[in-house]
Amino acid sequence: MTAHDFVRSWRNAIVSGDGRICLKSTYFDFFLGVEDFRNGKSSWSDVSIRAEDDNTLLFTLKHPVPYFKDLLTLPVFYPVYPNHGVDDELITNGPFFLKGSRWGESLILQKNPFYWDSDSVHFSQIRFIFVESEETQTLLFESGEIDCIGGGLAPLPQEEVNRLLPSGCVSDEYDVLAVHFLNLNTNLPPFSSAKIRLAFSMAISREEICREILKRSLPAYSYLPPSICSRKGVHLIQENSQLAKQLLEDGLQELGMSMKDLGELSLVCSSRGAKMAQALQRIWAEKLGVSVGIETMELKSILSRLTEGDFHISINCIAASYRDPYAFFGIFAQSDFENSWSSWRSETIRNLFHLGFELDSDERVAHIELMEDFFLSEMPLIPIAFRREVCVMQPGLKGVQLSDMLLIDFSRSYWD
């Protein structure tokens, strides 16, 4: 592997040979010249990414990026072997390589003997199994067919966790950088009104939803998760039924609408989100007098509806790609290639986002608080809860590294 592999891989990520845009490729916009190259305004020679020799990679950023080293850990920055997409075998340089796969069934990773630290890799093989239901994975674990579940690999309901607790195999709960939220279509009334968006947020009882439905999650009274929020324990989001009712009336008046004009609003979700949808449906009917219809569907259909803007509300979860508050604002402040599905665009949030790059660490903390305050005053999405995770491992499985980024590292794991 050489610096030239990085240059070739990064160029293909920015704009591939067939003109497709790679997921997360907008992170390359921090490099000088990339945006103009992608938009056809300049050539690759004007981009500040080059290999001086086999061992030296040179690039220039447009401005400081405090979390730049974290970005470099994202897969979009990985070098790709030249034969990718040509030969059947996938060449990689990590602790494991892909030995085999069956779509929708399993993945098999084999130890890479050429890995730089292969002596520290104890497992010769790791097999990942795709399961159809949350209950199935628990049964497979109890029968010894699976050694590790949860931890972000696949959802693990609290009921299943409670059942496994007596075994002593369950880890302590830990915070992850993920937010359960409601996506609001700001292109359509009534959610084109910020007052109405705030009204729907204020009517919600987050404690109730976490206690009765999400159970392992924490109520979200801010947009940023506690581990990256400077104002821990401060309720930035209000819950007030009377004020919610008043804001709904004011917002409808500004839109020239009445309660009858609202009709039935559509809420789309997966079967996993059905219980929360039903709770929200009841809460909004009781506190706001609003009728909400629930449509449960598979993920593919949900994504299609969101992309087409054919919805009012959807239940979603956003997880940070890197450990910085900006991970939660980028979809609203960076390139239009990133889609928040709410269709909310704000020059104020864009300007605040870009201004923050020039600030020192103390100023940046205050600046992020200002950005979060503005964001919550507009409420393009409604934070509901902060996700927490547990991992369940068979006795004797050691060295598994858990992360608040919903990642699990088995590269140094072993059996004791």
PDB file of C-alpha atoms in Angstrom, residues 170-356:
ATOM      1  CA  VAL A 170     -24.857  -8.748  30.234  1.00  0.00           C
ATOM      2  CA  SER A 171     -22.546  -5.724  30.263  1.00  0.00           C
ATOM      3  CA  ASP A 172     -23.323  -2.506  32.115  1.00  0.00           C
ATOM      4  CA  GLU A 173     -25.426  -0.026  30.177  1.00  0.00           C
ATOM      5  CA  TYR A 174     -23.401   2.599  28.333  1.00  0.00           C
ATOM      6  CA  ASP A 175     -24.249   5.802  26.461  1.00  0.00           C
ATOM      7  CA  VAL A 176     -23.947   5.909  22.689  1.00  0.00           C
ATOM      8  CA  LEU A 177     -23.913   8.908  20.389  1.00  0.00           C
ATOM      9  CA  ALA A 178     -27.364   8.331  18.950  1.00  0.00           C
ATOM     10  CA  VAL A 179     -30.676  10.188  19.191  1.00  0.00           C
ATOM     11  CA  HIS A 180     -34.178   8.826  18.617  1.00  0.00           C
ATOM     12  CA  PHE A 181     -36.119  11.629  16.964  1.00  0.00           C
ATOM     13  CA  LEU A 182     -39.173  12.525  14.899  1.00  0.00           C
ATOM     14  CA  ASN A 183     -38.488  13.769  11.404  1.00  0.00           C
ATOM     15  CA  LEU A 184     -40.904  16.506  10.311  1.00  0.00           C
ATOM     16  CA  ASN A 185     -41.583  17.352   6.672  1.00  0.00           C
ATOM     17  CA  THR A 186     -41.090  21.117   6.716  1.00  0.00           C
ATOM     18  CA  ASN A 187     -42.068  21.358   3.035  1.00  0.00           C
ATOM     19  CA  LEU A 188     -45.692  20.590   3.881  1.00  0.00           C
ATOM     20  CA  PRO A 189     -48.139  22.349   6.188  1.00  0.00           C
ATOM     21  CA  PRO A 190     -48.541  22.254   9.110  1.00  0.00           C
ATOM     22  CA  PHE A 191     -44.825  21.594   9.765  1.00  0.00           C
ATOM     23  CA  SER A 192     -43.752  24.458   7.543  1.00  0.00           C
ATOM     24  CA  SER A 193     -44.542  26.455  10.713  1.00  0.00           C
ATOM     25  CA  ALA A 194     -41.847  26.489  13.422  1.00  0.00           C
ATOM     26  CA  LYS A 195     -44.540  27.242  16.016  1.00  0.00           C
ATOM     27  CA  ILE A 196     -46.423  24.073  15.130  1.00  0.00           C
ATOM     28  CA  ARG A 197     -43.218  22.032  15.178  1.00  0.00           C
ATOM     29  CA  LEU A 198     -42.567  23.353  18.697  1.00  0.00           C
ATOM     30  CA  ALA A 199     -46.168  22.610  19.685  1.00  0.00           C
ATOM     31  CA  PHE A 200     -45.865  18.939  18.737  1.00  0.00           C
ATOM     32  CA  SER A 201     -42.581  18.717  20.642  1.00  0.00           C
ATOM     33  CA  MET A 202     -43.942  20.385  23.796  1.00  0.00           C
ATOM     34  CA  ALA A 203     -46.934  18.042  23.934  1.00  0.00           C
ATOM     35  CA  ILE A 204     -44.753  14.926  24.196  1.00  0.00           C
ATOM     36  CA  SER A 205     -43.991  13.219  27.513  1.00  0.00           C
ATOM     37  CA  ARG A 206     -40.476  11.905  26.944  1.00  0.00           C
ATOM     38  CA  GLU A 207     -40.284  10.341  30.407  1.00  0.00           C
ATOM     39  CA  GLU A 208     -43.379   8.281  29.633  1.00  0.00           C
ATOM     40  CA  ILE A 209     -42.059   7.101  26.271  1.00  0.00           C
ATOM     41  CA  CYS A 210     -38.704   6.100  27.757  1.00  0.00           C
ATOM     42  CA  ARG A 211     -40.316   4.371  30.741  1.00  0.00           C
ATOM     43  CA  GLU A 212     -42.996   2.478  28.831  1.00  0.00           C
ATOM     44  CA  ILE A 213     -41.494   1.897  25.388  1.00  0.00           C
ATOM     45  CA  LEU A 214     -37.803   2.648  24.853  1.00  0.00           C
ATOM     46  CA  LYS A 215     -36.955   1.670  28.461  1.00  0.00           C
ATOM     47  CA  ARG A 216     -33.157   1.650  28.177  1.00  0.00           C
ATOM     48  CA  SER A 217     -32.999   5.164  26.674  1.00  0.00           C
ATOM     49  CA  LEU A 218     -32.771   8.533  28.418  1.00  0.00           C
ATOM     50  CA  PRO A 219     -35.289  11.338  27.767  1.00  0.00           C
ATOM     51  CA  ALA A 220     -33.802  13.882  25.350  1.00  0.00           C
ATOM     52  CA  TYR A 221     -34.211  17.426  26.640  1.00  0.00           C
ATOM     53  CA  SER A 222     -31.493  18.651  24.290  1.00  0.00           C
ATOM     54  CA  TYR A 223     -30.421  17.785  20.756  1.00  0.00           C
ATOM     55  CA  LEU A 224     -26.842  16.789  21.587  1.00  0.00           C
ATOM     56  CA  PRO A 225     -26.267  13.555  23.574  1.00  0.00           C
ATOM     57  CA  PRO A 226     -24.930  13.987  27.140  1.00  0.00           C
ATOM     58  CA  SER A 227     -21.382  12.785  26.421  1.00  0.00           C
ATOM     59  CA  ILE A 228     -20.764  15.616  23.919  1.00  0.00           C
ATOM     60  CA  CYS A 229     -23.083  18.234  25.414  1.00  0.00           C
ATOM     61  CA  SER A 230     -21.554  20.990  27.554  1.00  0.00           C
ATOM     62  CA  ARG A 231     -24.863  21.659  29.352  1.00  0.00           C
ATOM     63  CA  LYS A 232     -25.477  18.304  31.015  1.00  0.00           C
ATOM     64  CA  GLY A 233     -28.755  18.034  32.898  1.00  0.00           C
ATOM     65  CA  VAL A 234     -30.145  21.311  31.527  1.00  0.00           C
ATOM     66  CA  HIS A 235     -33.625  21.032  30.004  1.00  0.00           C
ATOM     67  CA  LEU A 236     -33.283  22.928  26.735  1.00  0.00           C
ATOM     68  CA  ILE A 237     -36.541  21.410  25.479  1.00  0.00           C
ATOM     69  CA  GLN A 238     -39.750  22.329  27.297  1.00  0.00           C
ATOM     70  CA  GLU A 239     -42.802  20.142  27.812  1.00  0.00           C
ATOM     71  CA  ASN A 240     -45.930  22.209  28.414  1.00  0.00           C
ATOM     72  CA  SER A 241     -49.368  21.113  27.209  1.00  0.00           C
ATOM     73  CA  GLN A 242     -51.015  24.529  27.566  1.00  0.00           C
ATOM     74  CA  LEU A 243     -48.250  26.346  25.710  1.00  0.00           C
ATOM     75  CA  ALA A 244     -48.254  23.615  23.058  1.00  0.00           C
ATOM     76  CA  LYS A 245     -51.970  24.181  22.440  1.00  0.00           C
ATOM     77  CA  GLN A 246     -51.436  27.935  22.145  1.00  0.00           C
ATOM     78  CA  LEU A 247     -48.505  27.538  19.743  1.00  0.00           C
ATOM     79  CA  LEU A 248     -50.594  25.207  17.565  1.00  0.00           C
ATOM     80  CA  GLU A 249     -53.393  27.763  17.382  1.00  0.00           C
ATOM     81  CA  ASP A 250     -50.965  30.611  16.612  1.00  0.00           C
ATOM     82  CA  GLY A 251     -49.168  28.562  13.958  1.00  0.00           C
ATOM     83  CA  LEU A 252     -52.401  27.558  12.240  1.00  0.00           C
ATOM     84  CA  GLN A 253     -53.563  31.189  12.224  1.00  0.00           C
ATOM     85  CA  GLU A 254     -50.317  32.289  10.576  1.00  0.00           C
ATOM     86  CA  LEU A 255     -50.760  29.589   7.929  1.00  0.00           C
ATOM     87  CA  GLY A 256     -54.383  30.606   7.365  1.00  0.00           C
ATOM     88  CA  MET A 257     -55.569  27.174   8.476  1.00  0.00           C
ATOM     89  CA  SER A 258     -58.058  25.814  10.988  1.00  0.00           C
ATOM     90  CA  MET A 259     -58.017  22.564  12.956  1.00  0.00           C
ATOM     91  CA  LYS A 260     -60.412  21.085  10.387  1.00  0.00           C
ATOM     92  CA  ASP A 261     -57.932  21.894   7.626  1.00  0.00           C
ATOM     93  CA  LEU A 262     -55.334  19.683   9.289  1.00  0.00           C
ATOM     94  CA  GLY A 263     -57.170  16.485   8.486  1.00  0.00           C
ATOM     95  CA  GLU A 264     -55.229  13.363   9.402  1.00  0.00           C
ATOM     96  CA  LEU A 265     -51.436  13.635   9.474  1.00  0.00           C
ATOM     97  CA  SER A 266     -49.357  10.675   8.317  1.00  0.00           C
ATOM     98  CA  LEU A 267     -46.718   9.075  10.530  1.00  0.00           C
ATOM     99  CA  VAL A 268     -44.541   6.437   8.834  1.00  0.00           C
ATOM    100  CA  CYS A 269     -42.457   3.954  10.794  1.00  0.00           C
ATOM    101  CA  SER A 270     -41.163   0.405  10.867  1.00  0.00           C
ATOM    102  CA  SER A 271     -42.846  -2.306  12.923  1.00  0.00           C
ATOM    103  CA  ARG A 272     -40.158  -1.675  15.565  1.00  0.00           C
ATOM    104  CA  GLY A 273     -41.411   1.900  15.983  1.00  0.00           C
ATOM    105  CA  ALA A 274     -45.114   1.000  16.096  1.00  0.00           C
ATOM    106  CA  LYS A 275     -45.465   1.192  19.895  1.00  0.00           C
ATOM    107  CA  MET A 276     -43.893   4.641  20.022  1.00  0.00           C
ATOM    108  CA  ALA A 277     -46.090   5.750  17.122  1.00  0.00           C
ATOM    109  CA  GLN A 278     -49.208   4.617  18.973  1.00  0.00           C
ATOM    110  CA  ALA A 279     -48.129   6.479  22.120  1.00  0.00           C
ATOM    111  CA  LEU A 280     -47.510   9.659  20.133  1.00  0.00           C
ATOM    112  CA  GLN A 281     -50.812   9.253  18.334  1.00  0.00           C
ATOM    113  CA  ARG A 282     -52.611   9.118  21.694  1.00  0.00           C
ATOM    114  CA  ILE A 283     -50.627  12.007  23.236  1.00  0.00           C
ATOM    115  CA  TRP A 284     -51.249  14.377  20.322  1.00  0.00           C
ATOM    116  CA  ALA A 285     -54.939  13.468  20.181  1.00  0.00           C
ATOM    117  CA  GLU A 286     -55.360  14.117  23.929  1.00  0.00           C
ATOM    118  CA  LYS A 287     -53.220  17.244  24.269  1.00  0.00           C
ATOM    119  CA  LEU A 288     -53.566  18.913  20.854  1.00  0.00           C
ATOM    120  CA  GLY A 289     -56.745  17.400  19.421  1.00  0.00           C
ATOM    121  CA  VAL A 290     -54.827  16.336  16.314  1.00  0.00           C
ATOM    122  CA  SER A 291     -55.509  13.141  14.394  1.00  0.00           C
ATOM    123  CA  VAL A 292     -52.450  11.146  13.274  1.00  0.00           C
ATOM    124  CA  GLY A 293     -52.614   8.047  11.089  1.00  0.00           C
ATOM    125  CA  ILE A 294     -49.879   5.416  11.471  1.00  0.00           C
ATOM    126  CA  GLU A 295     -48.397   3.598   8.479  1.00  0.00           C
ATOM    127  CA  THR A 296     -45.995   0.769   9.292  1.00  0.00           C
ATOM    128  CA  MET A 297     -43.811  -0.511   6.468  1.00  0.00           C
ATOM    129  CA  GLU A 298     -40.454  -2.040   5.611  1.00  0.00           C
ATOM    130  CA  LEU A 299     -37.324   0.111   5.582  1.00  0.00           C
ATOM    131  CA  LYS A 300     -37.125   0.238   1.789  1.00  0.00           C
ATOM    132  CA  SER A 301     -40.643   1.674   1.564  1.00  0.00           C
ATOM    133  CA  ILE A 302     -39.936   4.148   4.390  1.00  0.00           C
ATOM    134  CA  LEU A 303     -36.844   5.454   2.602  1.00  0.00           C
ATOM    135  CA  SER A 304     -38.842   5.825  -0.607  1.00  0.00           C
ATOM    136  CA  ARG A 305     -41.562   7.824   1.157  1.00  0.00           C
ATOM    137  CA  LEU A 306     -39.001  10.042   2.895  1.00  0.00           C
ATOM    138  CA  THR A 307     -37.084  10.686  -0.321  1.00  0.00           C
ATOM    139  CA  GLU A 308     -40.278  11.568  -2.176  1.00  0.00           C
ATOM    140  CA  GLY A 309     -41.463  13.797   0.702  1.00  0.00           C
ATOM    141  CA  ASP A 310     -44.658  11.752   0.980  1.00  0.00           C
ATOM    142  CA  PHE A 311     -45.095  11.967   4.756  1.00  0.00           C
ATOM    143  CA  HIS A 312     -45.708  14.384   7.623  1.00  0.00           C
ATOM    144  CA  ILE A 313     -43.825  12.632  10.443  1.00  0.00           C
ATOM    145  CA  SER A 314     -41.416   9.706  10.605  1.00  0.00           C
ATOM    146  CA  ILE A 315     -39.639   7.948  13.462  1.00  0.00           C
ATOM    147  CA  ASN A 316     -35.872   7.886  12.997  1.00  0.00           C
ATOM    148  CA  CYS A 317     -32.573   7.555  14.813  1.00  0.00           C
ATOM    149  CA  ILE A 318     -29.372   9.421  14.012  1.00  0.00           C
ATOM    150  CA  ALA A 319     -25.995   8.090  15.128  1.00  0.00           C
ATOM    151  CA  ALA A 320     -22.819  10.165  15.028  1.00  0.00           C
ATOM    152  CA  SER A 321     -20.216   9.254  12.418  1.00  0.00           C
ATOM    153  CA  TYR A 322     -17.496  10.906  14.512  1.00  0.00           C
ATOM    154  CA  ARG A 323     -17.173  12.017  18.121  1.00  0.00           C
ATOM    155  CA  ASP A 324     -17.981  15.727  17.896  1.00  0.00           C
ATOM    156  CA  PRO A 325     -21.156  17.863  18.204  1.00  0.00           C
ATOM    157  CA  TYR A 326     -20.781  18.855  14.558  1.00  0.00           C
ATOM    158  CA  ALA A 327     -21.739  15.282  13.614  1.00  0.00           C
ATOM    159  CA  PHE A 328     -25.333  16.193  14.501  1.00  0.00           C
ATOM    160  CA  PHE A 329     -25.435  19.468  12.559  1.00  0.00           C
ATOM    161  CA  GLY A 330     -23.618  18.522   9.357  1.00  0.00           C
ATOM    162  CA  ILE A 331     -26.701  17.184   7.556  1.00  0.00           C
ATOM    163  CA  PHE A 332     -28.309  20.626   7.864  1.00  0.00           C
ATOM    164  CA  ALA A 333     -25.224  22.769   7.275  1.00  0.00           C
ATOM    165  CA  GLN A 334     -23.097  21.068   4.638  1.00  0.00           C
ATOM    166  CA  SER A 335     -23.590  20.069   1.024  1.00  0.00           C
ATOM    167  CA  ASP A 336     -27.013  19.232  -0.377  1.00  0.00           C
ATOM    168  CA  PHE A 337     -25.696  15.742  -1.106  1.00  0.00           C
ATOM    169  CA  GLU A 338     -26.531  14.993   2.519  1.00  0.00           C
ATOM    170  CA  ASN A 339     -30.279  14.604   3.012  1.00  0.00           C
ATOM    171  CA  SER A 340     -31.982  15.217   6.349  1.00  0.00           C
ATOM    172  CA  TRP A 341     -35.428  14.342   4.842  1.00  0.00           C
ATOM    173  CA  SER A 342     -36.973  17.203   6.793  1.00  0.00           C
ATOM    174  CA  SER A 343     -36.153  19.522   3.838  1.00  0.00           C
ATOM    175  CA  TRP A 344     -35.277  22.197   6.383  1.00  0.00           C
ATOM    176  CA  ARG A 345     -32.595  24.585   5.178  1.00  0.00           C
ATOM    177  CA  SER A 346     -31.312  27.569   7.131  1.00  0.00           C
ATOM    178  CA  GLU A 347     -28.624  30.052   6.165  1.00  0.00           C
ATOM    179  CA  THR A 348     -28.271  30.895   9.865  1.00  0.00           C
ATOM    180  CA  ILE A 349     -27.303  27.340  10.805  1.00  0.00           C
ATOM    181  CA  ARG A 350     -24.971  27.109   7.791  1.00  0.00           C
ATOM    182  CA  ASN A 351     -23.218  30.346   8.745  1.00  0.00           C
ATOM    183  CA  LEU A 352     -22.915  29.326  12.397  1.00  0.00           C
ATOM    184  CA  PHE A 353     -21.574  25.924  11.374  1.00  0.00           C
ATOM    185  CA  HIS A 354     -18.807  27.343   9.193  1.00  0.00           C
ATOM    186  CA  LEU A 355     -17.918  30.143  11.615  1.00  0.00           C
ATOM    187  CA  GLY A 356     -17.196  27.566  14.313  1.00  0.00           C
TER     188      GLY A 356
END
